[in-house]
XYZ file of C-alpha atoms in Angstrom:
745
model
C 100.792 131.316 106.724
C 97.051 130.912 107.414
C 95.916 127.398 108.203
C 92.490 126.108 107.303
C 91.208 123.207 109.383
C 88.597 121.045 107.692
C 86.476 118.934 110.043
C 85.119 115.665 108.691
C 83.900 112.275 109.882
C 86.672 109.701 110.272
C 84.320 107.005 108.944
C 83.752 109.020 105.758
C 87.490 109.355 105.154
C 87.981 105.614 105.705
C 85.074 104.763 103.423
C 86.309 107.009 100.605
C 89.913 105.809 100.975
C 88.899 102.156 100.910
C 86.660 102.630 97.873
C 89.493 104.428 96.045
C 91.892 101.628 96.964
C 89.428 98.905 95.957
C 88.724 100.483 92.576
C 92.445 100.928 91.965
C 93.070 97.234 92.622
C 90.041 96.162 90.569
C 90.621 98.354 87.516
C 94.367 98.955 87.544
C 95.807 95.734 88.912
C 93.812 92.504 89.189
C 91.183 92.272 86.456
C 91.684 92.045 82.674
C 90.103 94.369 80.126
C 87.479 92.638 78.003
C 88.838 94.313 74.853
C 92.415 92.975 74.871
C 92.100 90.359 77.628
C 95.149 91.767 79.435
C 95.789 93.048 82.935
C 97.660 96.372 83.149
C 100.964 94.710 84.098
C 100.752 92.357 81.097
C 99.829 95.184 78.724
C 102.654 97.384 79.958
C 105.222 94.598 79.753
C 104.299 93.730 76.159
C 104.260 97.395 75.127
C 107.654 97.984 76.711
C 109.112 95.004 74.819
C 107.605 96.453 71.628
C 109.160 99.846 72.388
C 112.546 98.257 73.128
C 112.420 96.489 69.770
C 112.548 92.986 71.274
C 110.747 91.415 68.314
C 110.312 87.738 67.475
C 112.831 87.922 64.620
C 115.526 89.611 66.703
C 117.778 88.396 69.484
C 116.608 87.728 73.047
C 117.124 90.366 75.749
C 117.670 89.909 79.468
C 114.435 89.807 81.448
C 116.025 92.077 84.050
C 116.285 94.788 81.369
C 112.624 94.341 80.387
C 111.439 94.346 84.004
C 113.525 97.371 84.954
C 112.402 99.395 81.952
C 108.735 98.490 82.499
C 108.908 99.391 86.194
C 110.711 102.668 85.557
C 108.379 103.814 82.792
C 104.949 102.292 83.285
C 104.381 99.961 86.272
C 105.875 101.225 89.573
C 104.544 98.345 91.687
C 107.679 96.274 92.207
C 109.768 94.051 89.977
C 108.347 90.736 91.212
C 104.841 91.392 89.883
C 106.248 92.343 86.457
C 108.559 89.344 86.246
C 105.822 86.976 87.436
C 103.525 88.283 84.682
C 106.317 87.946 82.107
C 107.011 84.357 83.187
C 103.339 83.318 83.043
C 102.969 84.783 79.535
C 105.854 82.528 78.452
C 104.610 79.279 80.079
C 102.825 77.083 77.549
C 101.322 74.943 80.328
C 99.486 77.969 81.759
C 98.641 79.900 78.600
C 96.835 78.403 75.616
C 98.639 80.950 73.435
C 101.988 82.074 74.936
C 102.668 85.746 74.236
C 106.351 85.779 75.213
C 109.137 83.578 73.873
C 111.229 82.702 76.924
C 114.843 81.568 76.747
C 116.212 79.842 79.843
C 114.551 78.344 82.913
C 110.963 79.602 83.009
C 109.721 76.977 85.482
C 107.818 73.787 84.768
C 104.404 72.231 85.130
C 105.353 70.557 88.420
C 105.594 73.881 90.235
C 109.311 74.661 90.050
C 109.726 78.422 89.725
C 111.568 80.318 87.030
C 115.196 81.300 87.446
C 116.021 84.830 88.588
C 115.395 87.518 85.985
C 119.120 88.178 85.629
C 119.572 84.677 84.178
C 116.602 84.475 81.792
C 115.971 86.141 78.451
C 112.844 86.810 76.415
C 111.404 88.308 73.262
C 107.935 88.721 71.788
C 106.199 85.804 70.124
C 105.288 86.273 66.466
C 101.567 86.103 67.230
C 101.958 88.848 69.843
C 103.676 91.130 67.404
C 101.236 90.522 64.576
C 97.919 90.201 66.433
C 98.491 92.394 69.506
C 100.872 95.226 68.586
C 100.985 95.554 64.788
C 98.734 98.618 64.373
C 99.972 100.760 67.262
C 101.631 103.163 64.788
C 98.283 103.907 63.114
C 96.665 105.763 66.047
C 94.087 103.023 66.564
C 93.927 103.237 70.385
C 94.094 106.040 72.920
C 97.285 106.743 74.832
C 97.463 108.224 78.299
C 100.182 109.556 80.603
C 102.151 107.117 82.730
C 102.335 107.369 86.521
C 104.704 110.393 86.521
C 103.459 111.904 83.240
C 106.836 111.595 81.538
C 105.779 108.895 79.064
C 102.699 107.872 77.104
C 101.254 104.354 77.298
C 98.363 102.689 75.448
C 95.210 102.380 77.528
C 94.429 99.159 75.637
C 96.290 97.171 72.971
C 94.728 96.763 69.494
C 94.345 92.991 69.877
C 92.727 91.378 66.831
C 91.543 88.213 68.617
C 89.345 87.749 71.729
C 92.351 87.152 73.953
C 90.161 87.033 77.068
C 88.764 83.732 75.761
C 91.940 82.427 74.109
C 94.219 82.762 77.143
C 91.661 83.130 79.911
C 92.564 84.945 83.103
C 92.784 84.486 86.855
C 92.947 87.259 89.410
C 91.799 88.267 92.883
C 90.706 91.858 93.447
C 88.977 93.408 96.469
C 85.706 91.607 97.100
C 85.717 89.922 93.691
C 87.738 87.477 91.621
C 87.951 86.381 88.012
C 88.514 82.879 86.693
C 88.226 82.426 82.938
C 89.353 79.197 81.223
C 91.445 79.237 78.059
C 89.965 78.237 74.687
C 91.176 77.010 71.329
C 92.361 79.878 69.096
C 90.875 78.419 65.904
C 87.463 77.820 67.512
C 87.396 81.278 69.113
C 88.145 82.931 65.750
C 85.428 80.898 64.027
C 82.949 81.845 66.780
C 83.828 85.517 66.415
C 83.396 85.293 62.634
C 79.961 83.784 63.186
C 79.112 86.631 65.550
C 80.380 89.190 63.009
C 78.029 87.755 60.394
C 75.060 87.487 62.757
C 75.008 89.405 66.042
C 71.753 87.681 67.003
C 73.408 84.255 67.089
C 72.547 82.337 70.262
C 74.958 80.926 72.831
C 73.864 77.403 71.917
C 74.742 78.035 68.261
C 78.100 79.497 69.281
C 78.856 76.380 71.346
C 78.489 74.291 68.209
C 81.565 76.181 66.949
C 83.422 76.877 70.194
C 82.878 73.557 71.925
C 84.112 74.598 75.347
C 87.355 75.300 77.211
C 90.637 74.060 75.805
C 93.125 73.824 78.634
C 96.849 73.805 77.814
C 97.207 70.619 79.893
C 94.526 68.778 77.909
C 92.270 66.571 79.991
C 88.603 65.666 79.608
C 85.684 67.976 80.446
C 83.023 65.590 81.741
C 79.934 67.831 82.065
C 79.288 68.996 78.509
C 75.578 69.552 79.200
C 76.424 72.104 81.913
C 78.410 74.322 79.540
C 75.415 76.149 78.020
C 74.240 77.792 81.294
C 77.871 78.515 82.201
C 78.518 80.371 78.934
C 75.157 82.149 79.124
C 75.638 83.480 82.667
C 79.422 83.669 82.820
C 79.708 81.549 85.962
C 79.523 77.910 86.975
C 81.704 74.864 87.519
C 83.462 72.805 84.874
C 84.338 69.260 85.905
C 87.583 68.066 84.350
C 89.540 64.841 84.748
C 92.938 63.665 83.609
C 93.532 61.343 80.693
C 94.457 57.805 81.730
C 95.744 54.925 79.632
C 96.172 51.278 80.579
C 99.358 49.558 79.451
C 100.748 46.064 79.905
C 103.554 45.945 82.428
C 106.238 43.453 83.292
C 105.367 40.001 84.578
C 101.718 40.196 83.607
C 101.111 43.326 85.682
C 99.020 46.292 84.542
C 100.275 49.879 84.413
C 97.894 52.806 84.789
C 99.541 55.730 82.967
C 98.356 59.326 83.394
C 99.281 61.293 80.260
C 97.219 64.440 80.811
C 96.203 66.156 84.043
C 93.340 68.502 84.979
C 94.362 72.149 84.675
C 93.892 72.851 88.439
C 96.503 70.156 89.182
C 99.453 72.044 87.663
C 102.181 73.108 90.037
C 102.533 71.714 93.545
C 99.292 69.754 93.158
C 101.127 67.137 91.059
C 103.260 66.324 94.091
C 100.101 66.353 96.237
C 98.513 63.860 93.817
C 101.494 61.514 94.116
C 101.388 61.682 97.908
C 97.607 61.115 97.882
C 98.052 57.976 95.762
C 100.760 56.748 98.138
C 98.445 57.482 101.082
C 95.750 55.282 99.528
C 98.137 52.366 99.839
C 99.421 53.335 103.291
C 95.923 53.665 104.745
C 94.858 50.345 103.185
C 92.220 52.034 101.004
C 93.590 49.893 98.201
C 95.956 46.953 98.019
C 96.323 47.150 94.233
C 99.346 49.490 94.056
C 102.703 47.875 93.492
C 104.751 50.971 92.592
C 104.317 54.598 91.506
C 106.749 56.740 89.526
C 106.689 60.175 87.931
C 108.303 59.846 84.499
C 107.223 63.293 83.266
C 109.658 65.244 81.095
C 109.725 68.112 78.613
C 107.821 65.878 76.216
C 104.816 65.787 78.541
C 103.164 64.272 81.607
C 103.697 60.575 82.298
C 102.819 59.287 85.766
C 102.977 55.481 85.954
C 101.149 53.507 88.649
C 102.055 49.821 88.570
C 99.258 47.564 89.774
C 99.528 44.117 91.239
C 98.468 41.065 89.292
C 94.734 40.486 88.906
C 93.970 44.084 89.978
C 90.834 45.658 88.503
C 92.316 48.575 86.516
C 88.954 50.201 85.741
C 87.887 50.154 89.372
C 91.287 51.547 90.396
C 91.008 54.410 87.864
C 87.564 55.266 89.216
C 89.060 55.306 92.699
C 91.662 57.834 91.517
C 88.867 60.028 90.140
C 86.941 59.821 93.429
C 89.753 59.943 95.984
C 92.348 62.237 94.375
C 92.501 65.430 92.306
C 92.733 63.458 89.058
C 89.149 64.692 88.684
C 88.691 68.285 89.768
C 86.477 71.290 89.176
C 87.358 74.605 87.550
C 85.236 77.428 88.910
C 84.258 79.766 86.086
C 83.619 83.439 86.837
C 84.050 85.481 83.662
C 84.565 88.836 85.342
C 86.356 91.553 83.361
C 86.564 95.317 83.002
C 83.933 96.473 80.495
C 83.322 100.199 79.906
C 85.527 101.005 82.892
C 83.717 98.848 85.442
C 83.852 95.179 86.480
C 81.155 93.042 84.900
C 80.425 89.330 84.665
C 79.968 88.485 80.990
C 78.671 85.476 79.122
C 80.138 84.206 75.852
C 78.010 86.545 73.723
C 78.881 89.498 75.952
C 82.622 88.896 75.559
C 82.366 88.459 71.791
C 80.170 91.549 71.411
C 82.563 93.691 73.452
C 85.515 92.553 71.344
C 83.662 92.910 68.039
C 82.648 96.476 68.947
C 86.281 97.138 69.840
C 87.436 95.674 66.511
C 85.106 97.995 64.593
C 86.447 100.983 66.549
C 90.071 99.992 65.943
C 89.471 99.207 62.269
C 87.635 102.495 61.738
C 90.489 104.496 63.276
C 93.027 102.457 61.331
C 91.451 103.080 57.943
C 90.685 106.719 58.714
C 94.384 107.135 59.415
C 95.370 105.211 56.274
C 92.885 107.207 54.189
C 94.321 110.476 55.456
C 97.829 109.282 54.584
C 96.767 108.215 51.077
C 94.975 111.493 50.450
C 98.082 113.400 51.506
C 100.134 111.181 49.205
C 97.660 111.745 46.346
C 97.936 115.498 46.785
C 101.722 115.399 46.478
C 101.680 112.918 43.613
C 99.239 115.069 41.633
C 101.400 118.108 42.249
C 104.552 116.328 41.074
C 102.840 114.987 37.944
C 101.497 118.425 37.136
C 104.923 119.945 37.791
C 106.577 117.522 35.380
C 104.245 118.791 32.643
C 105.457 122.407 33.159
C 108.943 121.619 34.369
C 110.592 124.244 32.110
C 108.418 126.982 33.594
C 109.150 125.810 37.149
C 112.903 125.795 36.453
C 112.567 129.332 35.074
C 110.741 130.412 38.243
C 113.396 128.831 40.445
C 116.262 130.431 38.536
C 114.576 133.859 38.555
C 113.649 133.884 42.279
C 115.826 135.471 44.956
C 114.896 132.919 47.667
C 112.721 129.865 48.493
C 109.883 131.961 49.851
C 109.572 133.959 46.591
C 109.518 130.757 44.504
C 106.951 129.128 46.839
C 104.681 132.206 46.719
C 104.698 132.014 42.934
C 103.874 128.292 42.907
C 101.060 128.596 45.465
C 99.545 132.044 44.848
C 100.853 132.947 41.358
C 102.837 135.951 42.660
C 105.453 136.929 40.062
C 106.752 140.180 41.608
C 110.575 140.227 41.747
C 111.022 137.082 39.644
C 112.999 137.435 36.410
C 111.343 135.645 33.486
C 112.747 135.137 30.001
C 109.473 136.130 28.356
C 106.131 137.721 29.106
C 104.391 134.438 28.222
C 106.273 132.697 31.034
C 105.220 135.384 33.485
C 101.579 135.037 32.451
C 101.708 131.252 32.821
C 103.441 131.536 36.201
C 100.693 133.822 37.456
C 98.177 131.084 36.751
C 99.909 128.437 38.938
C 97.955 127.335 42.018
C 99.748 124.464 43.764
C 98.884 123.633 47.393
C 101.345 124.234 50.214
C 102.260 120.535 50.400
C 102.621 120.280 46.633
C 104.853 123.369 46.511
C 107.112 121.967 49.246
C 107.354 118.639 47.389
C 108.228 120.436 44.105
C 110.906 122.524 45.780
C 112.422 119.388 47.339
C 112.130 117.287 44.156
C 115.394 115.856 42.820
C 116.376 116.086 39.199
C 116.399 112.322 38.650
C 112.623 112.413 38.983
C 112.553 113.928 35.508
C 113.775 110.683 33.959
C 111.070 109.061 31.861
C 110.960 105.788 33.822
C 110.721 107.651 37.116
C 107.783 109.632 35.799
C 106.055 106.420 34.728
C 106.639 104.952 38.188
C 105.149 108.089 39.727
C 102.040 107.775 37.566
C 101.710 104.081 38.481
C 102.111 104.890 42.175
C 99.419 107.546 41.813
C 97.053 104.988 40.321
C 97.708 102.657 43.265
C 97.054 105.523 45.668
C 93.716 106.265 43.994
C 92.802 102.571 44.225
C 93.710 102.550 47.944
C 91.605 105.656 48.577
C 88.643 104.064 46.848
C 89.090 100.857 48.891
C 89.535 102.665 52.218
C 86.490 104.851 51.611
C 84.472 101.760 50.782
C 85.611 100.060 54.011
C 84.696 103.114 56.077
C 81.348 103.749 54.392
C 80.068 100.165 54.166
C 79.933 98.051 57.332
C 79.828 94.904 55.232
C 83.193 95.791 53.669
C 84.718 96.475 57.085
C 83.345 93.185 58.390
C 85.000 91.336 55.530
C 88.329 93.056 56.245
C 88.132 91.954 59.894
C 87.216 88.394 58.866
C 90.134 88.279 56.422
C 92.552 89.324 59.191
C 91.085 86.713 61.534
C 91.462 84.028 58.858
C 95.099 84.967 58.390
C 95.791 84.711 62.117
C 93.957 81.379 62.326
C 95.908 79.967 59.404
C 99.260 80.920 60.924
C 98.775 80.267 64.628
C 95.835 77.894 65.276
C 96.568 74.428 66.650
C 94.484 71.288 67.229
C 92.258 71.092 70.304
C 93.830 69.478 73.369
C 90.890 69.109 75.769
C 88.140 66.592 75.034
C 84.557 67.779 75.672
C 82.114 65.011 76.593
C 79.378 63.864 78.939
C 80.972 61.256 81.188
C 79.193 59.187 83.785
C 80.227 59.866 87.342
C 83.061 57.609 88.432
C 81.750 54.694 90.482
C 84.241 53.124 92.833
C 83.401 49.929 94.654
C 85.357 50.244 97.841
C 86.321 46.955 99.393
C 84.854 46.610 102.828
C 87.469 46.715 105.510
C 87.626 43.685 107.763
C 86.588 44.864 111.201
C 89.225 44.309 113.863
C 90.546 45.702 117.139
C 93.561 48.008 116.933
C 95.485 50.120 119.424
C 95.411 53.900 119.128
C 98.665 55.649 120.061
C 99.255 59.397 120.256
C 102.495 60.889 121.556
C 102.963 64.210 123.360
C 103.678 65.974 120.050
C 100.246 65.113 118.647
C 101.359 62.372 116.210
C 98.762 59.598 116.047
C 98.683 56.107 114.515
C 97.167 52.683 114.979
C 98.916 49.329 115.343
C 97.622 45.776 115.620
C 97.022 44.197 119.010
C 99.914 41.755 118.731
C 102.410 44.560 118.033
C 101.112 46.427 121.080
C 101.462 43.407 123.346
C 105.087 42.950 122.214
C 105.886 46.610 122.927
C 103.411 47.344 125.728
C 105.847 48.904 128.183
C 107.426 51.209 125.590
C 104.038 52.116 124.081
C 102.570 53.102 127.460
C 105.614 55.155 128.496
C 106.252 56.930 125.190
C 102.684 57.905 124.339
C 100.231 60.270 125.981
C 97.073 58.422 124.926
C 96.886 54.647 124.471
C 93.586 52.768 124.126
C 91.852 50.042 122.153
C 89.370 50.846 119.377
C 87.837 49.340 116.241
C 89.451 50.045 112.886
C 86.001 50.975 111.549
C 85.204 53.331 114.408
C 86.069 56.870 115.411
C 88.346 58.527 117.945
C 87.104 61.481 120.025
C 89.486 64.284 121.025
C 88.439 66.825 123.702
C 90.328 70.148 123.886
C 90.661 72.902 126.487
C 88.554 75.242 124.325
C 85.504 73.023 124.754
C 85.668 71.493 121.273
C 85.283 67.844 120.350
C 87.058 66.589 117.225
C 86.179 63.171 115.834
C 88.625 61.324 113.590
C 87.929 58.185 111.594
C 90.324 55.446 112.639
C 90.668 54.563 108.951
C 92.112 58.052 108.319
C 95.026 57.331 110.640
C 98.122 55.507 109.390
C 98.153 51.823 110.301
C 101.575 50.286 110.501
C 104.535 49.313 112.616
C 105.110 50.326 116.216
C 108.100 52.546 115.390
C 106.335 54.398 112.542
C 106.016 58.099 113.281
C 102.309 58.495 112.609
C 100.580 61.649 111.382
C 99.745 64.911 113.214
C 96.089 64.958 114.230
C 95.969 68.463 112.704
C 96.170 66.753 109.292
C 93.110 64.566 109.815
C 90.895 66.988 111.764
C 90.221 70.690 112.260
C 92.236 70.698 115.490
C 94.783 73.528 115.669
C 97.708 72.610 117.909
C 98.888 76.244 117.956
C 95.675 77.489 119.594
C 94.370 74.632 121.732
C 95.428 71.577 123.720
C 94.012 68.045 123.732
C 92.912 67.087 127.267
C 91.406 63.668 126.636
C 91.038 61.044 123.928
C 88.870 57.948 123.737
C 87.023 55.798 121.236
C 83.477 56.695 120.181
C 82.220 53.252 121.181
C 83.610 53.683 124.715
C 82.095 57.138 124.969
C 78.634 55.774 124.163
C 78.792 53.447 127.186
C 79.723 55.995 129.842
C 79.253 59.559 131.005
C 81.848 62.335 130.840
C 82.922 64.723 133.614
C 83.951 68.260 132.553
C 85.856 70.555 134.937
C 86.873 74.123 134.067
C 89.663 76.438 135.199
C 87.129 78.694 136.959
C 85.770 75.804 139.022
C 82.645 74.810 137.057
C 81.784 71.116 136.757
C 79.142 68.893 135.130
C 78.431 65.364 133.922
C 77.253 64.762 130.338
C 75.910 61.541 128.859
C 78.449 60.213 126.344
C 75.703 59.467 123.833
C 75.321 63.212 123.232
C 78.660 63.190 121.402
C 77.680 60.492 118.901
C 77.120 62.953 116.033
C 77.956 62.948 112.322
C 79.852 66.235 112.448
C 83.617 66.042 112.701
C 83.722 69.093 114.996
C 81.178 69.957 117.711
C 81.080 72.112 120.827
C 81.491 69.621 123.662
C 80.895 72.092 126.468
C 79.745 75.663 126.897
C 82.255 77.904 128.659
C 82.001 81.259 130.386
C 83.976 84.160 128.969
C 87.660 83.775 129.848
C 87.204 80.196 131.049
C 88.643 76.975 129.633
C 88.412 73.267 130.342
C 90.969 71.955 132.814
C 89.986 68.278 132.734
C 87.779 65.862 130.763
C 87.366 62.384 132.239
C 85.216 59.404 131.276
C 83.302 58.358 134.418
C 83.686 54.623 134.961
C 84.363 53.478 138.533
C 85.601 56.740 140.069
C 83.958 57.544 143.407
C 85.526 60.848 144.485
C 86.941 63.854 142.728
C 89.733 66.057 144.127
C 90.118 69.627 142.881
C 93.552 71.217 143.401
C 93.864 75.006 143.089
C 96.860 77.155 142.226
C 97.090 78.447 145.816
C 97.178 74.950 147.296
C 93.522 74.426 148.263
C 92.135 70.891 147.929
C 88.459 69.946 147.889
C 87.392 66.291 147.830
C 83.767 65.302 147.277
C 81.738 62.419 145.875
C 81.282 62.177 142.122
C 77.556 61.531 142.697
C 77.206 65.164 143.788
C 77.907 66.364 140.250
C 74.598 66.945 138.428
C 74.079 65.616 134.917
C 73.662 68.376 132.350
C 73.416 68.777 128.585
C 76.577 69.493 126.611
C 75.333 73.037 125.932
C 75.116 73.827 129.681
C 77.807 75.674 131.643
C 77.554 73.354 134.668
C 77.540 74.090 138.392
C 80.153 75.477 140.739
C 82.446 72.804 142.126
C 84.649 74.933 144.416
C 84.620 78.453 145.765
C 87.739 80.254 144.510
C 89.359 83.445 145.723
C 89.530 86.190 143.042
C 93.103 85.381 142.002
C 92.926 81.591 142.313
C 92.024 78.907 139.753
C 91.726 75.134 139.410
C 95.163 73.761 138.561
C 94.535 70.002 138.531
C 91.732 67.463 138.866
C 92.236 64.007 140.399
C 89.868 61.039 140.685
C 89.987 58.115 143.112
C 88.248 54.765 142.905
C 87.324 52.143 145.470
C 90.344 50.964 147.425
C 92.775 53.214 145.518
C 95.531 54.984 147.416
C 96.957 57.648 145.104
C 99.645 60.124 146.133
C 100.608 63.232 144.200
C 103.741 65.364 144.543
C 102.991 68.594 146.401
C 105.835 70.851 147.456
C 108.572 68.757 149.039
C 106.328 65.828 149.950
C 103.826 63.322 148.609
C 100.174 64.118 149.351
C 97.900 61.093 149.706
C 94.514 61.951 148.181
C 92.635 59.206 150.062
C 93.492 60.893 153.397
C 91.791 64.139 152.415
C 88.505 64.664 154.189
C 85.427 64.155 152.018
C 83.431 67.393 151.970
C 80.509 68.780 150.025
C 80.639 70.259 146.516
C 80.813 74.066 146.316
C 83.054 74.402 149.354
C 86.295 76.359 149.741
C 88.405 73.284 150.344
C 91.337 72.782 152.720
C 94.680 74.570 152.499
C 97.398 71.920 152.333
C 100.901 72.277 153.802
C 103.641 72.255 151.142
């Protein structure tokens, strides 16, 4: 077998492969089609349920059966993606118009997932069957082969409503994402009717009909004036807040009750909201909270926050809007597949695309119906005509040898071989000229059709057929007639399935929260070796001083209104507001510093910690693993940023020690190979934080600084070295940048 080797650039292959992959994800997985508002997995799942006969007026079927059939026939991308799509289409807190009627545990608004597919059941919703799938038998959309070309699947569903607006969509593709809010079905239909009547209607005029998003969780959109540019461009930010009511509680207390939440809060964010409210009390941001409870149920959201007596409820509600996710933003990016490519569309663009699609579907529908009625008319006319000469036809049938001879006589007037009773009959038979379809219908006609009443019914049916043909031709020839048909269908859907608006659209003033000024006081900062930090009052520290000093890695005094500075081995400085740390009892666990800063305990290590106020009074000595050293004025670290580069490092180097220079007179560098170099701190030059520093000790190629020690006036410090204690004060004072002295272990 001859082999042909094709040489090509590896970069070209990678580029082509990635583009093919990206387009597959964009078009065939992540983004909805503007025409039916569905992603491929949703479309295939609904079509499979339609094919399986799982209709709204029939019994439920196991979701495992639906998922398995969909995966085997149309969507070979794993069962989890299909079941997830099925579950979302059944969740009324995620979809403004659920498309699937779920039976069993389909999850809840608080983030609990659905039960396994083997336990749940589903069927189509009535609106899905009537507005999404009803005309599939009329050849209104194109079908294409499935992944293995053994089945046919619709490339788009003949959806009669702008589902992209009604249910919205969220999806992440390659290099792009879509985020479309849901809208009220009745308003969307009215907006589309207005567009059908006047395609030049402006976005502003449409927004007088479709007032804005209508989230299934309700809430209040607070930036009504920003909606016009959002719906014109297809992108922007909608600010939405939860609905809050104030009720009288027990003992003269006030209850703040949250009855509706912002749409972005659904799921695990409800639990995050509860913990954030609790944290407001724990961190002393507010002293108004007496109790908090989540009383939500199937009937709806009900989160009750009990306030203390004389608490300002309005100010507290504003604090919730400012400090928690009770007010959040929904990023709008109306990206969808239009004409086979991703495109960001405004409100008019979406409506135009769907209206054009409706005209295409309606045209194909009535062309199909017209063809059926014309075929029916042909047969009806043949049967009526046959009834008028039924005696002759019976004579032809009785005189013919077979069906073919009788059919030839009926269609072409051939009388050869047929026995007639008279010459007149033969002459009349020769004049017959039925069509092929009419002849077949006559030959298959049953005798009961000759009854008088049956003949009258046939004539009446023929009149109805003629009326239908006239109506269908009018619809196809006159755009105005077709428009009215579409409007009538939209009105019917609106009448049956529209519901009142849930989300309020308004212009609300920004929440103003008057934060009570914290009384400034001294506190003790404690951080253990696991990175858990907290603050306690001075009296609690004095009572537990011995335990606090022994159990914690960093212990120092600071102001509760100040900041704590954390230096790491990677040269970073992280500043943390003392007010962000939990303030409580000595035995409280505290919070990981990872939670209140950008510090990553998995990638770096904290070498030193001190208060910002202390840092401003002194200078800081930095020593690296590769033997570089410098002094930096502490005032350089008094910056607004929460994360700054505290020291510049050479490639492969890291900080070994960070020390605040107070009364230290000498520094002792200890290397891995046991060399010690002691020199005066005054020899270290002062540099900027962006400088690398100067060399402190000459290291052999495979040696490095292992520890840094400082001694003050009159201090006699000994460190363990080998099997003995090494007294640092007895080391000879040398000059910086020496090799040091090898110590005996």
